[in-house]
GROMACS .gro file of C-alpha atoms in nm:
model
   85
    1MET     CA    1  -1.328  -3.435  -1.695
    2ARG     CA    2  -1.550  -3.688  -1.533
    3HIS     CA    3  -1.897  -3.527  -1.480
    4ASP     CA    4  -2.091  -3.432  -1.238
    5ILE     CA    5  -1.811  -3.420  -0.934
    6HIS     CA    6  -1.701  -3.095  -0.991
    7PRO     CA    7  -1.842  -2.696  -0.896
    8PRO     CA    8  -2.029  -2.441  -1.149
    9TYR     CA    9  -1.734  -2.312  -1.314
   10GLY     CA   10  -1.902  -1.940  -1.360
   11PRO     CA   11  -1.857  -1.556  -1.402
   12VAL     CA   12  -1.794  -1.405  -1.093
   13VAL     CA   13  -1.719  -0.997  -0.940
   14PHE     CA   14  -1.515  -0.997  -0.694
   15ARG     CA   15  -1.514  -0.652  -0.515
   16ASP     CA   16  -1.261  -0.463  -0.295
   17LYS     CA   17  -1.434  -0.329  -0.002
   18ALA     CA   18  -1.109  -0.118   0.097
   19GLY     CA   19  -1.014  -0.047  -0.203
   20ASP     CA   20  -1.354   0.085  -0.398
   21PHE     CA   21  -1.278  -0.179  -0.718
   22ALA     CA   22  -1.415  -0.492  -0.803
   23PHE     CA   23  -1.306  -0.714  -1.142
   24LEU     CA   24  -1.475  -0.956  -1.326
   25THR     CA   25  -1.297  -1.290  -1.375
   26ARG     CA   26  -1.453  -1.658  -1.343
   27SER     CA   27  -1.471  -1.905  -1.075
   28THR     CA   28  -1.629  -2.173  -0.839
   29LEU     CA   29  -1.718  -1.942  -0.581
   30THR     CA   30  -2.084  -1.848  -0.537
   31SER     CA   31  -2.229  -1.574  -0.316
   32GLU     CA   32  -2.656  -1.509  -0.212
   33LYS     CA   33  -2.565  -1.135  -0.330
   34THR     CA   34  -2.587  -1.004  -0.694
   35VAL     CA   35  -2.473  -0.647  -0.859
   36VAL     CA   36  -2.571  -0.578  -1.141
   37TRP     CA   37  -2.194  -0.525  -1.411
   38GLU     CA   38  -2.149  -0.262  -1.639
   39ASP     CA   39  -2.255  -0.490  -1.958
   40GLY     CA   40  -2.582  -0.436  -1.766
   41ASN     CA   41  -2.535  -0.825  -1.636
   42THR     CA   42  -2.620  -0.943  -1.345
   43TYR     CA   43  -2.333  -1.110  -1.156
   44PRO     CA   44  -2.282  -1.264  -0.814
   45VAL     CA   45  -2.050  -1.102  -0.599
   46VAL     CA   46  -1.808  -1.195  -0.340
   47ASP     CA   47  -1.657  -0.955  -0.077
   48VAL     CA   48  -1.258  -0.955  -0.004
   49GLU     CA   49  -1.038  -0.779   0.249
   50ILE     CA   50  -0.754  -0.732  -0.031
   51SER     CA   51  -0.646  -0.720  -0.324
   52SER     CA   52  -0.448  -0.528  -0.614
   53ALA     CA   53  -0.547  -0.261  -0.490
   54SER     CA   54  -0.531  -0.233  -0.144
   55HIS     CA   55  -0.242  -0.472  -0.060
   56PRO     CA   56   0.050  -0.270   0.002
   57PHE     CA   57   0.293  -0.420  -0.197
   58TYR     CA   58   0.090  -0.343  -0.536
   59THR     CA   59  -0.010  -0.040  -0.439
   60GLY     CA   60   0.430   0.075  -0.404
   61THR     CA   61   0.359   0.182  -0.014
   62ALA     CA   62   0.495  -0.091   0.108
   63ARG     CA   63   0.732   0.016   0.380
   64VAL     CA   64   1.150  -0.131   0.291
   65LEU     CA   65   1.363  -0.253   0.603
   66ASP     CA   66   1.676   0.047   0.612
   67THR     CA   67   1.910  -0.309   0.600
   68ALA     CA   68   2.186  -0.024   0.536
   69GLY     CA   69   2.139   0.122   0.888
   70ARG     CA   70   2.182  -0.181   1.076
   71VAL     CA   71   2.474  -0.276   0.947
   72GLU     CA   72   2.616   0.073   1.080
   73ARG     CA   73   2.447   0.004   1.382
   74PHE     CA   74   2.571  -0.342   1.410
   75GLU     CA   75   2.948  -0.218   1.314
   76GLN     CA   76   2.892   0.092   1.620
   77ARG     CA   77   2.800  -0.132   1.857
   78TYR     CA   78   3.085  -0.435   1.841
   79GLY     CA   79   3.316  -0.233   1.591
   80ARG     CA   80   3.436  -0.351   1.247
   81ARG     CA   81   3.713  -0.680   1.332
   82GLU     CA   82   3.926  -0.692   1.017
   83ALA     CA   83   4.230  -0.920   1.052
   84ALA     CA   84   4.550  -0.701   1.213
   85ARG     CA   85   4.759  -0.956   1.247
   0.00000   0.00000   0.00000
């Protein structure tokens, strides 16, 4: 890697406000806000709107489409067409 062209890469806490969840990872993002982590060190904190703790896909609260019901309604409305010849 070339020196002095990449942003600093260091530990950052990402905090999900909706899910009351936070995790420590490494990133190039920085913030003026800081938080004292479980290990006693102070890290910059970045607030995010959604994470795996609050996203419906990961929490299992996603809506499942009723494709069977749609097919049945279509067949009731237009009838099942079969080769009657």
